[in-house]
């Protein structure tokens, strides 16, 4: 079970944000310029990061992958530190019911479902997810590889 979130309660008018695992790594480990605006938007309450316990478990598993673990160590981080950063920023919610927008990659479906349930912005670089852009928009969610300038 994931630790209880330490994230602040949602601010009035805050927009939900769902991050796929690769974007989480970009944010918490690699400091990718494509996600440089996220920490400020999350801290201000303009965005609130939502995720499920299963998404945290996936991150924990990925942090142990042979191609990822050395990169985490390069940034002088441990998996435990990355997970602590995750826990400090995320609002853990229940998994969402299946939406009508079906992703070709079943591993990405929980991210899609959660984005639709919360009318969220879903950040992903996964082609299967990005192909759902129009369908997700019709369901009230936005998807893209980075935040739009208006976010």
mmCIF file with all atom_site columns, C-alpha atoms in Angstrom, residues 2-149:
data_model
loop_
_atom_site.group_PDB
_atom_site.id
_atom_site.type_symbol
_atom_site.label_atom_id
_atom_site.label_alt_id
_atom_site.label_comp_id
_atom_site.label_asym_id
_atom_site.label_entity_id
_atom_site.label_seq_id
_atom_site.pdbx_PDB_ins_code
_atom_site.Cartn_x
_atom_site.Cartn_y
_atom_site.Cartn_z
_atom_site.occupancy
_atom_site.B_iso_or_equiv
_atom_site.pdbx_formal_charge
_atom_site.auth_seq_id
_atom_site.auth_comp_id
_atom_site.auth_asym_id
_atom_site.auth_atom_id
_atom_site.pdbx_PDB_model_num
ATOM 1   C CA . UNK A 1 2   ? 1.292   3.464  -0.879  1.00 0.00 ? 2   UNK A CA 1
ATOM 2   C CA . UNK A 1 3   ? 1.926   5.940  1.892   1.00 0.00 ? 3   UNK A CA 1
ATOM 3   C CA . UNK A 1 4   ? -0.738  8.570  2.394   1.00 0.00 ? 4   UNK A CA 1
ATOM 4   C CA . UNK A 1 5   ? -0.163  11.589 0.187   1.00 0.00 ? 5   UNK A CA 1
ATOM 5   C CA . UNK A 1 6   ? 1.324   14.686 1.773   1.00 0.00 ? 6   UNK A CA 1
ATOM 6   C CA . UNK A 1 7   ? 0.137   16.855 -1.114  1.00 0.00 ? 7   UNK A CA 1
ATOM 7   C CA . UNK A 1 8   ? -2.010  19.822 -0.180  1.00 0.00 ? 8   UNK A CA 1
ATOM 8   C CA . UNK A 1 9   ? -5.777  19.594 -0.745  1.00 0.00 ? 9   UNK A CA 1
ATOM 9   C CA . UNK A 1 10  ? -6.928  20.699 -4.194  1.00 0.00 ? 10  UNK A CA 1
ATOM 10  C CA . UNK A 1 11  ? -7.113  24.454 -4.630  1.00 0.00 ? 11  UNK A CA 1
ATOM 11  C CA . UNK A 1 12  ? -10.328 25.898 -5.972  1.00 0.00 ? 12  UNK A CA 1
ATOM 12  C CA . UNK A 1 13  ? -10.064 25.786 -9.742  1.00 0.00 ? 13  UNK A CA 1
ATOM 13  C CA . UNK A 1 14  ? -6.996  23.547 -9.804  1.00 0.00 ? 14  UNK A CA 1
ATOM 14  C CA . UNK A 1 15  ? -6.727  21.192 -12.761 1.00 0.00 ? 15  UNK A CA 1
ATOM 15  C CA . UNK A 1 16  ? -5.976  17.516 -12.280 1.00 0.00 ? 16  UNK A CA 1
ATOM 16  C CA . UNK A 1 17  ? -2.772  16.226 -13.828 1.00 0.00 ? 17  UNK A CA 1
ATOM 17  C CA . UNK A 1 18  ? -1.912  12.604 -14.646 1.00 0.00 ? 18  UNK A CA 1
ATOM 18  C CA . UNK A 1 19  ? 1.716   11.757 -15.437 1.00 0.00 ? 19  UNK A CA 1
ATOM 19  C CA . UNK A 1 20  ? 2.782   8.532  -17.090 1.00 0.00 ? 20  UNK A CA 1
ATOM 20  C CA . UNK A 1 21  ? 5.789   6.798  -15.568 1.00 0.00 ? 21  UNK A CA 1
ATOM 21  C CA . UNK A 1 22  ? 8.311   8.154  -18.086 1.00 0.00 ? 22  UNK A CA 1
ATOM 22  C CA . UNK A 1 23  ? 7.173   11.713 -17.417 1.00 0.00 ? 23  UNK A CA 1
ATOM 23  C CA . UNK A 1 24  ? 7.418   11.057 -13.667 1.00 0.00 ? 24  UNK A CA 1
ATOM 24  C CA . UNK A 1 25  ? 11.048  10.047 -14.215 1.00 0.00 ? 25  UNK A CA 1
ATOM 25  C CA . UNK A 1 26  ? 11.602  13.212 -16.267 1.00 0.00 ? 26  UNK A CA 1
ATOM 26  C CA . UNK A 1 27  ? 10.182  15.272 -13.404 1.00 0.00 ? 27  UNK A CA 1
ATOM 27  C CA . UNK A 1 28  ? 11.682  13.575 -10.356 1.00 0.00 ? 28  UNK A CA 1
ATOM 28  C CA . UNK A 1 29  ? 14.997  12.247 -11.668 1.00 0.00 ? 29  UNK A CA 1
ATOM 29  C CA . UNK A 1 30  ? 16.125  13.714 -14.969 1.00 0.00 ? 30  UNK A CA 1
ATOM 30  C CA . UNK A 1 31  ? 14.958  17.349 -14.571 1.00 0.00 ? 31  UNK A CA 1
ATOM 31  C CA . UNK A 1 32  ? 13.878  17.345 -18.224 1.00 0.00 ? 32  UNK A CA 1
ATOM 32  C CA . UNK A 1 33  ? 13.309  20.917 -19.490 1.00 0.00 ? 33  UNK A CA 1
ATOM 33  C CA . UNK A 1 34  ? 10.017  19.737 -21.039 1.00 0.00 ? 34  UNK A CA 1
ATOM 34  C CA . UNK A 1 35  ? 8.573   19.421 -17.520 1.00 0.00 ? 35  UNK A CA 1
ATOM 35  C CA . UNK A 1 36  ? 10.407  22.361 -15.931 1.00 0.00 ? 36  UNK A CA 1
ATOM 36  C CA . UNK A 1 37  ? 7.162   24.291 -15.337 1.00 0.00 ? 37  UNK A CA 1
ATOM 37  C CA . UNK A 1 38  ? 5.492   21.468 -13.407 1.00 0.00 ? 38  UNK A CA 1
ATOM 38  C CA . UNK A 1 39  ? 7.043   21.978 -9.948  1.00 0.00 ? 39  UNK A CA 1
ATOM 39  C CA . UNK A 1 40  ? 5.893   25.600 -9.822  1.00 0.00 ? 40  UNK A CA 1
ATOM 40  C CA . UNK A 1 41  ? 2.404   24.802 -11.107 1.00 0.00 ? 41  UNK A CA 1
ATOM 41  C CA . UNK A 1 42  ? 2.033   21.977 -8.596  1.00 0.00 ? 42  UNK A CA 1
ATOM 42  C CA . UNK A 1 43  ? 3.378   24.076 -5.706  1.00 0.00 ? 43  UNK A CA 1
ATOM 43  C CA . UNK A 1 44  ? 1.017   26.943 -6.541  1.00 0.00 ? 44  UNK A CA 1
ATOM 44  C CA . UNK A 1 45  ? -1.985  24.628 -6.650  1.00 0.00 ? 45  UNK A CA 1
ATOM 45  C CA . UNK A 1 46  ? -2.745  25.489 -10.287 1.00 0.00 ? 46  UNK A CA 1
ATOM 46  C CA . UNK A 1 47  ? -2.326  21.778 -11.020 1.00 0.00 ? 47  UNK A CA 1
ATOM 47  C CA . UNK A 1 48  ? -2.854  18.806 -8.728  1.00 0.00 ? 48  UNK A CA 1
ATOM 48  C CA . UNK A 1 49  ? -1.107  15.560 -9.575  1.00 0.00 ? 49  UNK A CA 1
ATOM 49  C CA . UNK A 1 50  ? -3.376  12.532 -9.167  1.00 0.00 ? 50  UNK A CA 1
ATOM 50  C CA . UNK A 1 51  ? -2.300  8.901  -9.361  1.00 0.00 ? 51  UNK A CA 1
ATOM 51  C CA . UNK A 1 52  ? -3.274  5.485  -8.075  1.00 0.00 ? 52  UNK A CA 1
ATOM 52  C CA . UNK A 1 53  ? -1.385  3.100  -5.815  1.00 0.00 ? 53  UNK A CA 1
ATOM 53  C CA . UNK A 1 54  ? -0.823  0.921  -8.892  1.00 0.00 ? 54  UNK A CA 1
ATOM 54  C CA . UNK A 1 55  ? 0.934   3.790  -10.649 1.00 0.00 ? 55  UNK A CA 1
ATOM 55  C CA . UNK A 1 56  ? 3.259   4.173  -7.670  1.00 0.00 ? 56  UNK A CA 1
ATOM 56  C CA . UNK A 1 57  ? 3.966   0.429  -7.770  1.00 0.00 ? 57  UNK A CA 1
ATOM 57  C CA . UNK A 1 58  ? 4.825   0.696  -11.467 1.00 0.00 ? 58  UNK A CA 1
ATOM 58  C CA . UNK A 1 59  ? 7.267   3.520  -10.720 1.00 0.00 ? 59  UNK A CA 1
ATOM 59  C CA . UNK A 1 60  ? 8.905   1.465  -7.958  1.00 0.00 ? 60  UNK A CA 1
ATOM 60  C CA . UNK A 1 61  ? 9.301   -1.449 -10.380 1.00 0.00 ? 61  UNK A CA 1
ATOM 61  C CA . UNK A 1 62  ? 10.708  0.748  -13.163 1.00 0.00 ? 62  UNK A CA 1
ATOM 62  C CA . UNK A 1 63  ? 13.260  2.293  -10.788 1.00 0.00 ? 63  UNK A CA 1
ATOM 63  C CA . UNK A 1 64  ? 14.790  -1.172 -10.461 1.00 0.00 ? 64  UNK A CA 1
ATOM 64  C CA . UNK A 1 65  ? 15.101  -1.809 -14.206 1.00 0.00 ? 65  UNK A CA 1
ATOM 65  C CA . UNK A 1 66  ? 18.732  -2.381 -15.293 1.00 0.00 ? 66  UNK A CA 1
ATOM 66  C CA . UNK A 1 67  ? 18.538  0.458  -17.821 1.00 0.00 ? 67  UNK A CA 1
ATOM 67  C CA . UNK A 1 68  ? 17.047  2.920  -15.281 1.00 0.00 ? 68  UNK A CA 1
ATOM 68  C CA . UNK A 1 69  ? 18.806  2.161  -11.968 1.00 0.00 ? 69  UNK A CA 1
ATOM 69  C CA . UNK A 1 70  ? 22.257  3.389  -13.138 1.00 0.00 ? 70  UNK A CA 1
ATOM 70  C CA . UNK A 1 71  ? 20.718  6.608  -14.453 1.00 0.00 ? 71  UNK A CA 1
ATOM 71  C CA . UNK A 1 72  ? 18.984  7.219  -11.114 1.00 0.00 ? 72  UNK A CA 1
ATOM 72  C CA . UNK A 1 73  ? 22.307  6.621  -9.343  1.00 0.00 ? 73  UNK A CA 1
ATOM 73  C CA . UNK A 1 74  ? 24.040  9.016  -11.764 1.00 0.00 ? 74  UNK A CA 1
ATOM 74  C CA . UNK A 1 75  ? 21.801  11.783 -10.404 1.00 0.00 ? 75  UNK A CA 1
ATOM 75  C CA . UNK A 1 76  ? 22.841  10.730 -6.887  1.00 0.00 ? 76  UNK A CA 1
ATOM 76  C CA . UNK A 1 77  ? 19.375  9.502  -6.036  1.00 0.00 ? 77  UNK A CA 1
ATOM 77  C CA . UNK A 1 78  ? 18.105  6.248  -4.620  1.00 0.00 ? 78  UNK A CA 1
ATOM 78  C CA . UNK A 1 79  ? 14.801  4.630  -5.548  1.00 0.00 ? 79  UNK A CA 1
ATOM 79  C CA . UNK A 1 80  ? 13.611  5.413  -2.022  1.00 0.00 ? 80  UNK A CA 1
ATOM 80  C CA . UNK A 1 81  ? 14.361  9.116  -2.501  1.00 0.00 ? 81  UNK A CA 1
ATOM 81  C CA . UNK A 1 82  ? 12.520  9.176  -5.818  1.00 0.00 ? 82  UNK A CA 1
ATOM 82  C CA . UNK A 1 83  ? 9.515   7.475  -4.232  1.00 0.00 ? 83  UNK A CA 1
ATOM 83  C CA . UNK A 1 84  ? 9.607   9.946  -1.322  1.00 0.00 ? 84  UNK A CA 1
ATOM 84  C CA . UNK A 1 85  ? 9.537   12.827 -3.830  1.00 0.00 ? 85  UNK A CA 1
ATOM 85  C CA . UNK A 1 86  ? 6.642   11.118 -5.578  1.00 0.00 ? 86  UNK A CA 1
ATOM 86  C CA . UNK A 1 87  ? 4.716   10.661 -2.334  1.00 0.00 ? 87  UNK A CA 1
ATOM 87  C CA . UNK A 1 88  ? 5.268   14.297 -1.378  1.00 0.00 ? 88  UNK A CA 1
ATOM 88  C CA . UNK A 1 89  ? 3.752   15.580 -4.619  1.00 0.00 ? 89  UNK A CA 1
ATOM 89  C CA . UNK A 1 90  ? 0.958   13.222 -5.543  1.00 0.00 ? 90  UNK A CA 1
ATOM 90  C CA . UNK A 1 91  ? -2.647  12.918 -4.427  1.00 0.00 ? 91  UNK A CA 1
ATOM 91  C CA . UNK A 1 92  ? -3.376  9.187  -4.326  1.00 0.00 ? 92  UNK A CA 1
ATOM 92  C CA . UNK A 1 93  ? -6.851  8.332  -5.602  1.00 0.00 ? 93  UNK A CA 1
ATOM 93  C CA . UNK A 1 94  ? -8.797  5.170  -6.331  1.00 0.00 ? 94  UNK A CA 1
ATOM 94  C CA . UNK A 1 95  ? -8.409  3.565  -9.773  1.00 0.00 ? 95  UNK A CA 1
ATOM 95  C CA . UNK A 1 96  ? -10.860 4.898  -12.337 1.00 0.00 ? 96  UNK A CA 1
ATOM 96  C CA . UNK A 1 97  ? -13.459 2.802  -14.128 1.00 0.00 ? 97  UNK A CA 1
ATOM 97  C CA . UNK A 1 98  ? -12.691 1.832  -17.714 1.00 0.00 ? 98  UNK A CA 1
ATOM 98  C CA . UNK A 1 99  ? -13.436 4.578  -20.192 1.00 0.00 ? 99  UNK A CA 1
ATOM 99  C CA . UNK A 1 100 ? -14.652 4.232  -23.769 1.00 0.00 ? 100 UNK A CA 1
ATOM 100 C CA . UNK A 1 101 ? -11.236 5.409  -25.039 1.00 0.00 ? 101 UNK A CA 1
ATOM 101 C CA . UNK A 1 102 ? -9.255  2.174  -25.228 1.00 0.00 ? 102 UNK A CA 1
ATOM 102 C CA . UNK A 1 103 ? -5.475  2.348  -25.461 1.00 0.00 ? 103 UNK A CA 1
ATOM 103 C CA . UNK A 1 104 ? -3.643  -0.214 -27.599 1.00 0.00 ? 104 UNK A CA 1
ATOM 104 C CA . UNK A 1 105 ? -1.122  -0.622 -24.774 1.00 0.00 ? 105 UNK A CA 1
ATOM 105 C CA . UNK A 1 106 ? -2.995  -2.135 -21.811 1.00 0.00 ? 106 UNK A CA 1
ATOM 106 C CA . UNK A 1 107 ? -0.294  -0.896 -19.407 1.00 0.00 ? 107 UNK A CA 1
ATOM 107 C CA . UNK A 1 108 ? -1.276  2.674  -20.302 1.00 0.00 ? 108 UNK A CA 1
ATOM 108 C CA . UNK A 1 109 ? -5.032  2.184  -19.878 1.00 0.00 ? 109 UNK A CA 1
ATOM 109 C CA . UNK A 1 110 ? -5.100  3.116  -16.150 1.00 0.00 ? 110 UNK A CA 1
ATOM 110 C CA . UNK A 1 111 ? -3.523  6.492  -16.988 1.00 0.00 ? 111 UNK A CA 1
ATOM 111 C CA . UNK A 1 112 ? -6.120  7.105  -19.712 1.00 0.00 ? 112 UNK A CA 1
ATOM 112 C CA . UNK A 1 113 ? -8.989  6.066  -17.434 1.00 0.00 ? 113 UNK A CA 1
ATOM 113 C CA . UNK A 1 114 ? -7.787  8.301  -14.611 1.00 0.00 ? 114 UNK A CA 1
ATOM 114 C CA . UNK A 1 115 ? -7.377  11.288 -16.928 1.00 0.00 ? 115 UNK A CA 1
ATOM 115 C CA . UNK A 1 116 ? -10.943 10.904 -18.170 1.00 0.00 ? 116 UNK A CA 1
ATOM 116 C CA . UNK A 1 117 ? -12.392 10.430 -14.678 1.00 0.00 ? 117 UNK A CA 1
ATOM 117 C CA . UNK A 1 118 ? -10.711 13.607 -13.411 1.00 0.00 ? 118 UNK A CA 1
ATOM 118 C CA . UNK A 1 119 ? -11.008 15.652 -16.652 1.00 0.00 ? 119 UNK A CA 1
ATOM 119 C CA . UNK A 1 120 ? -7.253  15.883 -16.350 1.00 0.00 ? 120 UNK A CA 1
ATOM 120 C CA . UNK A 1 121 ? -4.253  16.810 -18.389 1.00 0.00 ? 121 UNK A CA 1
ATOM 121 C CA . UNK A 1 122 ? -2.389  13.570 -19.189 1.00 0.00 ? 122 UNK A CA 1
ATOM 122 C CA . UNK A 1 123 ? 1.291   13.984 -19.974 1.00 0.00 ? 123 UNK A CA 1
ATOM 123 C CA . UNK A 1 124 ? 2.769   11.066 -21.875 1.00 0.00 ? 124 UNK A CA 1
ATOM 124 C CA . UNK A 1 125 ? 5.286   10.476 -24.633 1.00 0.00 ? 125 UNK A CA 1
ATOM 125 C CA . UNK A 1 126 ? 3.774   7.094  -25.444 1.00 0.00 ? 126 UNK A CA 1
ATOM 126 C CA . UNK A 1 127 ? 2.508   6.973  -29.037 1.00 0.00 ? 127 UNK A CA 1
ATOM 127 C CA . UNK A 1 128 ? -0.430  4.724  -28.151 1.00 0.00 ? 128 UNK A CA 1
ATOM 128 C CA . UNK A 1 129 ? -1.614  7.313  -25.621 1.00 0.00 ? 129 UNK A CA 1
ATOM 129 C CA . UNK A 1 130 ? -0.956  10.310 -27.866 1.00 0.00 ? 130 UNK A CA 1
ATOM 130 C CA . UNK A 1 131 ? -3.054  8.710  -30.620 1.00 0.00 ? 131 UNK A CA 1
ATOM 131 C CA . UNK A 1 132 ? -6.063  9.017  -28.289 1.00 0.00 ? 132 UNK A CA 1
ATOM 132 C CA . UNK A 1 133 ? -5.826  12.823 -28.191 1.00 0.00 ? 133 UNK A CA 1
ATOM 133 C CA . UNK A 1 134 ? -9.094  13.569 -30.020 1.00 0.00 ? 134 UNK A CA 1
ATOM 134 C CA . UNK A 1 135 ? -11.080 10.868 -28.228 1.00 0.00 ? 135 UNK A CA 1
ATOM 135 C CA . UNK A 1 136 ? -9.825  12.014 -24.839 1.00 0.00 ? 136 UNK A CA 1
ATOM 136 C CA . UNK A 1 137 ? -10.568 15.636 -25.639 1.00 0.00 ? 137 UNK A CA 1
ATOM 137 C CA . UNK A 1 138 ? -14.165 14.662 -26.438 1.00 0.00 ? 138 UNK A CA 1
ATOM 138 C CA . UNK A 1 139 ? -14.309 13.022 -22.994 1.00 0.00 ? 139 UNK A CA 1
ATOM 139 C CA . UNK A 1 140 ? -12.981 16.111 -21.208 1.00 0.00 ? 140 UNK A CA 1
ATOM 140 C CA . UNK A 1 141 ? -9.308  15.177 -20.851 1.00 0.00 ? 141 UNK A CA 1
ATOM 141 C CA . UNK A 1 142 ? -6.262  16.599 -22.609 1.00 0.00 ? 142 UNK A CA 1
ATOM 142 C CA . UNK A 1 143 ? -3.216  14.598 -23.639 1.00 0.00 ? 143 UNK A CA 1
ATOM 143 C CA . UNK A 1 144 ? 0.187   15.638 -24.871 1.00 0.00 ? 144 UNK A CA 1
ATOM 144 C CA . UNK A 1 145 ? 3.910   15.095 -24.419 1.00 0.00 ? 145 UNK A CA 1
ATOM 145 C CA . UNK A 1 146 ? 4.283   18.422 -22.575 1.00 0.00 ? 146 UNK A CA 1
ATOM 146 C CA . UNK A 1 147 ? 2.120   21.143 -21.088 1.00 0.00 ? 147 UNK A CA 1
ATOM 147 C CA . UNK A 1 148 ? 0.465   23.507 -23.507 1.00 0.00 ? 148 UNK A CA 1
ATOM 148 C CA . UNK A 1 149 ? 1.535   27.123 -23.116 1.00 0.00 ? 149 UNK A CA 1
#
